[in-house]
Coordinates of C-alpha atoms in Angstrom, one line a residue:
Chain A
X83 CA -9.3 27.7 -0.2
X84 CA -10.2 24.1 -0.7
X85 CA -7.1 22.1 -1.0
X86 CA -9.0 19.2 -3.4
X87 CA -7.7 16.0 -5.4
X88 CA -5.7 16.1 -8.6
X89 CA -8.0 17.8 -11.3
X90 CA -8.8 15.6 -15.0
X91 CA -6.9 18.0 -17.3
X92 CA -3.6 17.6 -17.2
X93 CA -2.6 21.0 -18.6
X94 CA -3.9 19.6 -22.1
X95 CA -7.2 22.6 -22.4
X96 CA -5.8 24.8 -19.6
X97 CA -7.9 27.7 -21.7
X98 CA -11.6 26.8 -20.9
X99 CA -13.9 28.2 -22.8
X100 CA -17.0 29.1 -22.1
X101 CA -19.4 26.6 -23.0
X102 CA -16.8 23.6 -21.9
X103 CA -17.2 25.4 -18.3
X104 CA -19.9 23.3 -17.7
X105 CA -17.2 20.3 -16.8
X106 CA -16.8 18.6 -13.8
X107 CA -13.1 19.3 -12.8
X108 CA -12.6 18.4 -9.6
X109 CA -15.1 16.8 -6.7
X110 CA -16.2 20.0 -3.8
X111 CA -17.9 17.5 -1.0
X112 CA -17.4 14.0 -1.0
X113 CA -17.9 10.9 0.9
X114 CA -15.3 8.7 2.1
X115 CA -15.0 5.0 1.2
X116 CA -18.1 2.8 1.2
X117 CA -17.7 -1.2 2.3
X118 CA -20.1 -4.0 1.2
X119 CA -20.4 -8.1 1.4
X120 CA -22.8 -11.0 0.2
X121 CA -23.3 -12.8 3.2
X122 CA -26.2 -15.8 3.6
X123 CA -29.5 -14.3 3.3
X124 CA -28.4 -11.1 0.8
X125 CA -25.8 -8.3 1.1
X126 CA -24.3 -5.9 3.8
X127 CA -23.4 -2.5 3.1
X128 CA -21.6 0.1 5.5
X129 CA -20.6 3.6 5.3
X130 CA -20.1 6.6 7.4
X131 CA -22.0 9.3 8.0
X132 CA -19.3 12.0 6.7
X133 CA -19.1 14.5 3.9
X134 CA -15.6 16.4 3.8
X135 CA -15.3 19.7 2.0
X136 CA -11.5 19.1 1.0
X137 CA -9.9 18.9 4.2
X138 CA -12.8 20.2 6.1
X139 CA -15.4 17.5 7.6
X140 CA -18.4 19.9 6.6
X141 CA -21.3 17.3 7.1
X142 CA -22.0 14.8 9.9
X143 CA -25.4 13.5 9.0
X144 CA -25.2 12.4 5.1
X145 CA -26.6 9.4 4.2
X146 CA -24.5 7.5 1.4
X147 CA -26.8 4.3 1.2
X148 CA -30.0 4.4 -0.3
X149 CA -32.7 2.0 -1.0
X150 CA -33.5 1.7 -4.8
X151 CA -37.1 -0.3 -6.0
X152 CA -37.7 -3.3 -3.8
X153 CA -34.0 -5.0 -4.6
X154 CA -31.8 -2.7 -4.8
X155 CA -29.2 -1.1 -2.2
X156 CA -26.8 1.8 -3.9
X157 CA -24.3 2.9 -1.8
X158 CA -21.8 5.9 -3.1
X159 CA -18.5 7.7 -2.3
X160 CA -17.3 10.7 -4.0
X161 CA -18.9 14.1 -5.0
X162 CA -22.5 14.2 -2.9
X163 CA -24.4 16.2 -5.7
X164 CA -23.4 13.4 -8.2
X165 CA -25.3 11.1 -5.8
X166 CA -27.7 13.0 -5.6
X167 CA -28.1 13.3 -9.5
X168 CA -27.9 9.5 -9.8
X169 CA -30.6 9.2 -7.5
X170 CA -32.7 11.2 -9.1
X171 CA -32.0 9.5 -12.6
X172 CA -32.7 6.5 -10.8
X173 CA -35.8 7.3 -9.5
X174 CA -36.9 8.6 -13.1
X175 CA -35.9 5.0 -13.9
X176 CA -37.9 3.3 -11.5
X177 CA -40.9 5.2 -11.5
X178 CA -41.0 4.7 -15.9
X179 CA -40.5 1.1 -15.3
X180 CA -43.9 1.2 -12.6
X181 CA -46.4 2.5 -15.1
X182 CA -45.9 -0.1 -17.2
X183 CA -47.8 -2.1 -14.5
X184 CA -46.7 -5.3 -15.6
X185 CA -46.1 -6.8 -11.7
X186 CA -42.1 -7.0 -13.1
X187 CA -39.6 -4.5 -11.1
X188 CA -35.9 -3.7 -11.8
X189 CA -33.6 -5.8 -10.0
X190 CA -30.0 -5.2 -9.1
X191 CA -28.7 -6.3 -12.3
X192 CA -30.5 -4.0 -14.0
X193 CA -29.8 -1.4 -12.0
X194 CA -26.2 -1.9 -12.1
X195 CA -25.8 -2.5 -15.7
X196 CA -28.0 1.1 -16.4
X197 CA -25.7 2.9 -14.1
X198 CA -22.7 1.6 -15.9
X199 CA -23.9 3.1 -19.4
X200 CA -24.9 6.3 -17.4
X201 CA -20.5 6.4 -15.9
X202 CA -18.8 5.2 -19.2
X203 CA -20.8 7.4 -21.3
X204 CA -20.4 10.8 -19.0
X205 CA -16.8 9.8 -18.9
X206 CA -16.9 9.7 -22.8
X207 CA -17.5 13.0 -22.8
X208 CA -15.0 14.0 -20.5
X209 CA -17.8 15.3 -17.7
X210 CA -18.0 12.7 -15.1
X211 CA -20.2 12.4 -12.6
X212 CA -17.3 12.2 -9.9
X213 CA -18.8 8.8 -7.8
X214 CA -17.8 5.2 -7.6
X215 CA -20.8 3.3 -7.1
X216 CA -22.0 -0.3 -5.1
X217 CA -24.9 -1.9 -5.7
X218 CA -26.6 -4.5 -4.2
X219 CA -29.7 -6.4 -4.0
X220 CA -31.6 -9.6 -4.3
X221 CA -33.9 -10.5 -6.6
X222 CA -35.9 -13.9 -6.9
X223 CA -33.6 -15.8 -3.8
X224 CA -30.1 -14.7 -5.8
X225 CA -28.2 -11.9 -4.3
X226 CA -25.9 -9.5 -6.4
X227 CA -23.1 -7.2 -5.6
X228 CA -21.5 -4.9 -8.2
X229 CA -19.5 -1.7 -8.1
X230 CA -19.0 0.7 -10.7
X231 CA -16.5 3.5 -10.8
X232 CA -16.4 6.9 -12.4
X233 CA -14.3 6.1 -15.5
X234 CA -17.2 3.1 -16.0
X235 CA -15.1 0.1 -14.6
X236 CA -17.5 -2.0 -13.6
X237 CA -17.7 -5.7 -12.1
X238 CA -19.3 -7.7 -9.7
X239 CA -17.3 -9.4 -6.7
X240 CA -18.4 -11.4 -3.1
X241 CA -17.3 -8.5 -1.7
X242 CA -16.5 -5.1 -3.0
X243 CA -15.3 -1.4 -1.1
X244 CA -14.0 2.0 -2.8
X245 CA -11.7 4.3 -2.1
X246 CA -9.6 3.8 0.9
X247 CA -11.6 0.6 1.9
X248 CA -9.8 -1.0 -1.6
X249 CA -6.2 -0.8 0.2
X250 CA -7.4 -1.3 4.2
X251 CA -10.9 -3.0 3.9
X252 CA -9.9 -5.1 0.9
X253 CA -6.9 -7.2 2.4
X254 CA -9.1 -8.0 5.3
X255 CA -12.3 -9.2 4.0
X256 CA -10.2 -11.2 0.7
X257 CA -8.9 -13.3 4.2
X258 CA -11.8 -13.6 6.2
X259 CA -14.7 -13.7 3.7
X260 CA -16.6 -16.7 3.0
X261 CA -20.0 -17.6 1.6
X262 CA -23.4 -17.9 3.7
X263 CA -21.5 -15.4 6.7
X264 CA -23.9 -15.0 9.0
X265 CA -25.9 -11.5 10.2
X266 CA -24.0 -11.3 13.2
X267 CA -20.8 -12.5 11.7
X268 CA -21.0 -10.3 8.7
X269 CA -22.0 -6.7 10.8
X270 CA -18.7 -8.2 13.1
X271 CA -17.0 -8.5 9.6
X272 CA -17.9 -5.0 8.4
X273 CA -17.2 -3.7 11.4
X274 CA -13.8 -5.0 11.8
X275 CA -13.7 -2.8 8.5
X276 CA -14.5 0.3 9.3
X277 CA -12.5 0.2 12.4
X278 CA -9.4 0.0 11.0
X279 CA -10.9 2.8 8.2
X280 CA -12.0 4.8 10.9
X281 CA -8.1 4.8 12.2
X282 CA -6.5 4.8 9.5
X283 CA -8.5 7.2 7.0
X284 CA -8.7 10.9 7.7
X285 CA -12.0 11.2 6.4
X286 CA -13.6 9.0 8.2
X287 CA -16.0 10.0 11.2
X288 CA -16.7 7.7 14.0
X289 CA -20.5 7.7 12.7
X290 CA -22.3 4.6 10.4
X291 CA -25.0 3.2 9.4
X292 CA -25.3 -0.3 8.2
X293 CA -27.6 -1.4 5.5
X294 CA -29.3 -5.0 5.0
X295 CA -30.9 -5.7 1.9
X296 CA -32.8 -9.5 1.8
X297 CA -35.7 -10.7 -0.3
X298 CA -38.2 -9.2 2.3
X299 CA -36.5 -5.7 1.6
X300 CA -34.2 -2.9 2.8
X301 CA -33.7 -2.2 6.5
X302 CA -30.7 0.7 7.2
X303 CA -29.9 1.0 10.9
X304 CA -30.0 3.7 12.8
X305 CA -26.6 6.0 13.2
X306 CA -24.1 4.6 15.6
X307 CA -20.4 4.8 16.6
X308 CA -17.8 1.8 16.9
X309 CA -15.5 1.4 20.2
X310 CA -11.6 2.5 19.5
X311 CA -8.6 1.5 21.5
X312 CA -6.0 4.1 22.5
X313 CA -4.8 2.8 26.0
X314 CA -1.6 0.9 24.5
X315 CA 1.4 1.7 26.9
X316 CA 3.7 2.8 24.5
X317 CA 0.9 5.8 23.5
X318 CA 1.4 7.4 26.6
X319 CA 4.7 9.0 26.6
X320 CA 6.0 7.5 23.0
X321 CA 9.2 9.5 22.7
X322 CA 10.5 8.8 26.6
X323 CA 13.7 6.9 25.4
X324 CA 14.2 8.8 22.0
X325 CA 14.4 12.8 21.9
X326 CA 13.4 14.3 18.7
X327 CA 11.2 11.3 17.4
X328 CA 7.4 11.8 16.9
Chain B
X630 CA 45.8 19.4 -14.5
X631 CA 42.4 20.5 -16.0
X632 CA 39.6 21.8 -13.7
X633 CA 37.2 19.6 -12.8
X634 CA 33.8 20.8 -14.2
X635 CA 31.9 19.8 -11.4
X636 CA 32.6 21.5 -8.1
X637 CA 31.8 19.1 -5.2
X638 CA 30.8 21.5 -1.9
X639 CA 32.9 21.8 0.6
X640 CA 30.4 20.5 3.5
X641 CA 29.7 17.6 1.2
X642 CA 26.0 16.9 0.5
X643 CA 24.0 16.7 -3.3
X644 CA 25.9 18.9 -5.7
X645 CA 23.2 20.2 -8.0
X646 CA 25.1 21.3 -11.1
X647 CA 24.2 18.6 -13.1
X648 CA 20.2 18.8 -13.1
X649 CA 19.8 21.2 -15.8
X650 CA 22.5 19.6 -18.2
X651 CA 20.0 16.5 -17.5
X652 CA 16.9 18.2 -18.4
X653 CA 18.0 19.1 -21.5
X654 CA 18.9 15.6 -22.2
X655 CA 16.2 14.3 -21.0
X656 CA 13.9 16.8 -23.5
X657 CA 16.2 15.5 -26.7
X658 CA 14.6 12.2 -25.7
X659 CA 17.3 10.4 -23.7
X660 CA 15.7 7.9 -20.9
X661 CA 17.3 8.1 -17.5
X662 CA 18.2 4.8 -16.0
X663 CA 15.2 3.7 -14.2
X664 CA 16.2 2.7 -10.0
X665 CA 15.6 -0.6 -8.7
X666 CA 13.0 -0.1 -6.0
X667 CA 11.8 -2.7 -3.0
X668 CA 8.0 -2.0 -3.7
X669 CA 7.9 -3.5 -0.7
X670 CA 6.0 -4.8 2.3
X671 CA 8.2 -4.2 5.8
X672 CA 6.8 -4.4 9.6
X673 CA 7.5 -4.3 12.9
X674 CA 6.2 -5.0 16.0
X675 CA 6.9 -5.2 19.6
X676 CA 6.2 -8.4 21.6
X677 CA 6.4 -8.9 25.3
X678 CA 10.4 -10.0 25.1
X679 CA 11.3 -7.3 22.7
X680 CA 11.0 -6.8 18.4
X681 CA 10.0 -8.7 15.4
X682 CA 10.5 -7.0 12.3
X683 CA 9.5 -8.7 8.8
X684 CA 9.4 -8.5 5.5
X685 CA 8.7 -9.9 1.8
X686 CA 11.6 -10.6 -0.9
X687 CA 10.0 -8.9 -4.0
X688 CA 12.7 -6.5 -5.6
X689 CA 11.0 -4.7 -8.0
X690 CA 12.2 -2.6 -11.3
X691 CA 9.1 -0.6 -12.6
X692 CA 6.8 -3.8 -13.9
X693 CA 9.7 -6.2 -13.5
X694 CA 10.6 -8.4 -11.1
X695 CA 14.6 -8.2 -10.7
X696 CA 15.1 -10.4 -7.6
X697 CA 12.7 -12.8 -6.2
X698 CA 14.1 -13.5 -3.2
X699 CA 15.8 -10.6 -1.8
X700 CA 17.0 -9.9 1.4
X701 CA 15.7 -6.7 2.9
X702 CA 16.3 -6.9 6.7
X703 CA 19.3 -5.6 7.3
X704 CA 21.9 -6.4 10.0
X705 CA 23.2 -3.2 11.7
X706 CA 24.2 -4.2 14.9
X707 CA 23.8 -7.6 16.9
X708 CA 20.9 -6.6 18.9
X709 CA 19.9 -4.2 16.2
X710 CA 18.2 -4.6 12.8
X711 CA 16.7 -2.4 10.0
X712 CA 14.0 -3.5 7.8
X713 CA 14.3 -1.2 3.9
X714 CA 12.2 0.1 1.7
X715 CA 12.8 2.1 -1.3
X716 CA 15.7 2.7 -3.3
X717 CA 17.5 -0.6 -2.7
X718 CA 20.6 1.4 -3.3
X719 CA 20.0 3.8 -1.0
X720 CA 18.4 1.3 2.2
X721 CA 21.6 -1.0 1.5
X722 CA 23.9 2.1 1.4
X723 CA 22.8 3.7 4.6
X724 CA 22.0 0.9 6.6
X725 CA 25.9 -0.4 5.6
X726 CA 27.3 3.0 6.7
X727 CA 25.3 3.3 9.9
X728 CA 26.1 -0.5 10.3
X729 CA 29.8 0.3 10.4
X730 CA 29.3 3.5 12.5
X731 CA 27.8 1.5 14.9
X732 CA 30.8 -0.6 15.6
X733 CA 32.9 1.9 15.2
X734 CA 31.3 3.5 18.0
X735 CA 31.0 0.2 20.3
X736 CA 35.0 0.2 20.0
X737 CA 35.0 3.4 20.8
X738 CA 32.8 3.1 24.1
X739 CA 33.3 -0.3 25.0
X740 CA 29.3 -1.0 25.2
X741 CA 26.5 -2.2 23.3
X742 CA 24.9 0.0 20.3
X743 CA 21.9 1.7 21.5
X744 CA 18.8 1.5 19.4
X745 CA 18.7 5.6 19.4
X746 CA 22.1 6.0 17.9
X747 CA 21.4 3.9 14.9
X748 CA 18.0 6.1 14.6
X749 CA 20.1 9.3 15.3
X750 CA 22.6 8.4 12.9
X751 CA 20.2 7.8 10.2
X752 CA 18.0 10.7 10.3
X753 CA 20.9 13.0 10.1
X754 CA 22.0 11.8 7.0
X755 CA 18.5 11.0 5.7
X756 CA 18.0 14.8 6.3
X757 CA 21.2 16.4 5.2
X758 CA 19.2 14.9 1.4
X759 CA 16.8 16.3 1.7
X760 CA 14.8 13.1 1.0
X761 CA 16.9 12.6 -1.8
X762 CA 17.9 9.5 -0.5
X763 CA 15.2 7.4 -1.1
X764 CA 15.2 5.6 2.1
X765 CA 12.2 4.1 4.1
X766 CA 12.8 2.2 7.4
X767 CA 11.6 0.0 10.0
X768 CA 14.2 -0.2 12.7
X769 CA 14.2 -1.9 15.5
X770 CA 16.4 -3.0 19.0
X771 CA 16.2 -4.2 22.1
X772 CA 19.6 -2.5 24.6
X773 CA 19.8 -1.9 27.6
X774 CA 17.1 0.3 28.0
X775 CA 14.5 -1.9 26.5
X776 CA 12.6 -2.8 23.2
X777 CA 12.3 -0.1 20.5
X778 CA 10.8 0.3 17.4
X779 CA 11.2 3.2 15.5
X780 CA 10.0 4.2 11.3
X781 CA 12.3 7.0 9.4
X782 CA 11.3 8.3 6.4
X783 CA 13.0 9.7 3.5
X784 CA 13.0 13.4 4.5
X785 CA 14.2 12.8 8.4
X786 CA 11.1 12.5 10.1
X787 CA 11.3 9.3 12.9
X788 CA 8.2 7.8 14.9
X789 CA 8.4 6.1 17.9
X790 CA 5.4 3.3 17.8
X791 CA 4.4 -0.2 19.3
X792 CA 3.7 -1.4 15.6
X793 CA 4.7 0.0 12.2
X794 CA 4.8 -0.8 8.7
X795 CA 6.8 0.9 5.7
X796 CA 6.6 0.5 2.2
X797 CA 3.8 -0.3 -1.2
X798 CA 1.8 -2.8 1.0
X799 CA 2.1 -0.6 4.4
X800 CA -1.6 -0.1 4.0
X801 CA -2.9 -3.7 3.5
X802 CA -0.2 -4.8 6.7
X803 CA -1.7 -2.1 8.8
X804 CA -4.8 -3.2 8.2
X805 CA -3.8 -6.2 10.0
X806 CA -2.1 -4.6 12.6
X807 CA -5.1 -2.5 13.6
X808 CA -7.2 -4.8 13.6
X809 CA -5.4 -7.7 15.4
X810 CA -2.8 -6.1 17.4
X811 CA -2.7 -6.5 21.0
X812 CA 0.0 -5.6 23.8
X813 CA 1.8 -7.9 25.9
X814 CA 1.8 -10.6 22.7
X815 CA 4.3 -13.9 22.9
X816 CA 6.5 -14.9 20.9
X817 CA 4.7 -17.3 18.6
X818 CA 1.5 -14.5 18.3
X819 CA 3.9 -12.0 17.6
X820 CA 5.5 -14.3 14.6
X821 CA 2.2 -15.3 13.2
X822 CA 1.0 -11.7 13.1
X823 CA 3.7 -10.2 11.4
X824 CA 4.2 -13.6 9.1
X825 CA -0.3 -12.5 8.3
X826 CA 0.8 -9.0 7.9
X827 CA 3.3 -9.7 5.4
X828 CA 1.2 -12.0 3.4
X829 CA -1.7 -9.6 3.4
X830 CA 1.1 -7.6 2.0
X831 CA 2.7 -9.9 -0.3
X832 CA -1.1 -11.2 -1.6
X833 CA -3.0 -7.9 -2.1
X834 CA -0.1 -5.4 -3.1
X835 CA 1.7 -5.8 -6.8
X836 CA 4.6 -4.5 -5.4
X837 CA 5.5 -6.7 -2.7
X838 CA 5.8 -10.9 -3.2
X839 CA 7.7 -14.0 -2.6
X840 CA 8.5 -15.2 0.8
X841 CA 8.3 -14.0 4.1
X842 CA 11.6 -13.2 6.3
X843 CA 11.4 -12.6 10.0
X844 CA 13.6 -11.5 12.5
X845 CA 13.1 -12.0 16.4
X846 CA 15.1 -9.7 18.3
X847 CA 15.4 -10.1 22.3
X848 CA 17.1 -9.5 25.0
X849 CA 21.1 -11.1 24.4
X850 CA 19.3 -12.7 21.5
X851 CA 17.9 -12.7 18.0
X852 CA 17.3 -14.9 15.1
X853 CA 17.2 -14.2 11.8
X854 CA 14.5 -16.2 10.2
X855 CA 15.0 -16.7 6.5
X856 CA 12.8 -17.4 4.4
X857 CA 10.2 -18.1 7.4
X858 CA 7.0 -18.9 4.9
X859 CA 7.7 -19.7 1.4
X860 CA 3.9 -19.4 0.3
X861 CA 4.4 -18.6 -3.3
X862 CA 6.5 -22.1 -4.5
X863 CA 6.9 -23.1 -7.7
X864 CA 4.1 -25.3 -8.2
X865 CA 5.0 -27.1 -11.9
X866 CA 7.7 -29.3 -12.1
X867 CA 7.9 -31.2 -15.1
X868 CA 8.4 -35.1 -14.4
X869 CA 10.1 -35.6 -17.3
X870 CA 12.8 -33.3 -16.3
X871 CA 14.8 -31.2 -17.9
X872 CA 17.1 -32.7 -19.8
X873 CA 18.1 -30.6 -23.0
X874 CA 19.7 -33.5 -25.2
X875 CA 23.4 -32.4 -26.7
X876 CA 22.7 -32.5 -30.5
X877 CA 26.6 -31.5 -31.6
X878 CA 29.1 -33.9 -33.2
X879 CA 32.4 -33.5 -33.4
X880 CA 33.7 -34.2 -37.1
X881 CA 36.9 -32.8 -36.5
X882 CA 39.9 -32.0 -33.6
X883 CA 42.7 -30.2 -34.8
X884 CA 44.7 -28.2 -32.4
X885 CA 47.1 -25.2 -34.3
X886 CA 49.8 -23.5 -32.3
X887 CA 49.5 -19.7 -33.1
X888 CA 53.0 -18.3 -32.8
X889 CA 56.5 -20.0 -31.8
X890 CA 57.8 -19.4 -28.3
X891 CA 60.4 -16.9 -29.1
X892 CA 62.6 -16.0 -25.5
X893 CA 64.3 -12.8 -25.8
X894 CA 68.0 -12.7 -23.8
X895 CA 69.1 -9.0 -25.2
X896 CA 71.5 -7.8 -22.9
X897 CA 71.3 -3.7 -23.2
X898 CA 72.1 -0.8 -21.7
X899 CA 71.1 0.1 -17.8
X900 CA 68.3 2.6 -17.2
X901 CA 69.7 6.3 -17.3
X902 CA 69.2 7.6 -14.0

């Protein structure tokens, strides 16, 4: 049926009882990798549009960013319904934290550091919630990016991306990053990103959003879809000169 | 004579008698010797006057570095070259053989090799293993019909691109390449590309490190660029130096002969025939 990624047990309970059949074994639809930087006036976030059902693209239209409180930006990759369970945990969080009505809100620090107790301690108890997490935000002028994976590594960087966007986003952004980037120079930066994702990743759809987060608040743009190049020569007829090559 | 207990096939190729003898070792606890790989970072690109392959020095043996400063571009035939990675064993052995196939074969046909044989020769072998032969390459020409740039992997499979990259850091170098890559590049662009690829290689993957090596391949040309960047030196250097003092005396020198020189002059009988 689905053809998924490796499954937590490694033969070790192969016999699951009943009540442990509650675990989460494997991820069923998932998002693809999620890219985010600090740039001069608070913090970028992209992702696509996508949720693949193992090698199926099932969804076009999910949207993996979402505004938290006033500061807060979370963006996630891995199994949607997780998401959707943070969110919901989050919300519970946020709307506790309002009736105290003391004119304080959670900011991204807070945020970050709840949904790192929330990771380490479902991994603890060997049901994950199958996501790795960025978050960011600004709060009081200072802006704060963190990530936080499913196992409960957590740590905050200038720029951060999961999944595939740690081996092809990564390398780019560790060269070409550097503090108080510009809004133009940081969308040109994330794009740049999510081209070579969007080439390079097989679940990736040519369809993002971006996400801004400043001390006014959260703006997310509206769904668009990034230019790609296929006219190089050699594309045409690749295998001309050599018989039996790909 | 004894039999041999291993029967080698008659049409050559793996002889797989030995795997279950090593399983059973390998359950009584004994460690099989671990491979030195290239963990490596290898491109290749083509420029407007014909190829530029690169790659990093790290040779890697699990965690440890074994060689800093390895070569991993490999000459195969004076237009030709053949960036490994892999099994250093296995990318030295095969590119060696193919190397010597090559000329073999130039003798033979009085021209220059052709890009398409070395690829040729190499898949079939890489094939007949079945992947066995742990063997990752970037190879690239330019003959008489042009430029070429070709990847083979360890099961047989070739590609035919404009820009590749093999190896550990092939994703952090393609990132690069994607996103910087144009046709129709000159020489210098091409060189600094492929040097930024390899860094972003050498920087962001554990298994690749050290210096860059570069090789410019045109037409009646190429240079082998050594050790083109060097962007990991060693940055301490005591200035003291590194004298280790010699704390020894000699008390006493006494030389003892062991045995007398004794010639032998026996005159004896001639060999029975």
């Amino acid at each position: 049926m689905t053809t998924l990624t490796v499954p937590i047990d490694n033969g070790d309970s192969v016999k699951i009882a009943e009540e442990e059949s509650q675990r989460t074994l494997y991820p069923y639809v998932t998002g693809t990798s999620i890219v985010a930087i600090k740039y001069k006036d608070g913090v970028l976030m992209a992702s696509d549009m996508g949720g693949s059902y193992g090698s199926t693209l099932r969804y076009k239209n999910i949207e993996r960013v979402k505004a938290i409180g006033k500061h807060s930006l979370l963006g996630a990759s891995g199994e949607i319904s997780d998401f959707q369970e943070i969110l919901r945990y989050l919300d519970e969080l946020t709307l506790n934290d309002n009736m105290w009505d003391d004119g304080n809100s959670l900011g991204p620090k807070e945020i970050h550091n709840y949904l790192t107790r929330v990771m380490y301690n479902r991994r603890n108890k060997f049901n994950p919630l199958w996501n790795t997490l960025v978050l960011g935000g600004v709060k009081n002028g200072k802006s704060y990016l963190g990530m936080v994976s499913m196992i409960g590594v957590s740590f905050e960087d200038d720029h951060v991306a999961t999944g595939f966007g740690n081996h092809l986003a990564r390398p780019i952004l560790r060269d070409e990053w550097h503090a108080d980037l510009s809004f133009e120079d940081g969308v040109k930066l994330l794009e740049k990103c999510m081209r070579v994702l969007l080439y390079r990743d097989r679940s990736a759809i040519n369809k993002l959003q971006i996400a801004k987060i400043t001390e006014e608040g959260v703006t997310v743009s509206q769904p668009y879809s990034l230019k790609t190049f296929w006219e190089f020569s050699s594309f045409h007829n690749p295998t001309a000169g050599a018989e039996g090559s790909w | 004579m004894s039999q041999s207990t291993v029967d080698v096939s008659a049409k050559g190729g793996f002889s797989f008698d030995l795997c279950k003898r090593n399983e059973m070792l390998t359950q009584e606890g004994l460690k099989a010797p671990s491979f030195l790989k290239t963990g490596t970072t290898i491109v290749g690109l083509i420029f407007k006057d014909g190829v530029i392959l690169g790659a990093d020095t790290r040779a890697t043996e699990g965690p440890i570095v074994a060689d800093k400063n390895c070569e991993k571009i490999h000459y195969m035939a004076p237009n030709i070259y053949c960036c490994g990675a892999g099994t250093a064993a296995d990318t030295e052995a095969v590119t060696d053989m193919v190397s010597s196939q090559l000329r073999l074969h130039r003798y033979e046909t009085g021209r220059d090799s052709r890009v398409i044989t070395a690829l040729t020769l190499l898949k079939k072998h890489l094939f007949s293993y079945q992947g066995h032969v742990s063997a990752a390459l970037v190879l690239g020409g330019v003959d008489i019909t042009g430029p070429h740039l070709h990847t083979l992997y360890p099961n047989g499979l070739t590609e035919t691109l404009p820009f590749a990259t093999m190896g550990s850091g092939s994703l952090a170098a393609m990132s690069v390449f994607e996103a910087k890559y144009k046709e129709g590049l000159t020489r210098d662009e091409g060189i600094k590309l492929v040097a930024e690829a390899i860094c972003s290689g050498i920087f962001n993957d554990l298994g690749s490190g050290s210096n860059v090596d570069i090789c410019v391949i045109t037409k009646g040309n190429k240079e082998y660029l050594r050790n083109y960047m060097e962007p990991n030196p060693r940055t301490y250097v005591s200035s003291k130096g590194y004298s280790f003092t010699k704390k020894t005396e000699v008390l006493l020198t006494k030389i003892t002969p062991l045995l007398e020189r004794v010639e032998i002059t026996e005159v004896g009988e001639a060999m029975e025939e």
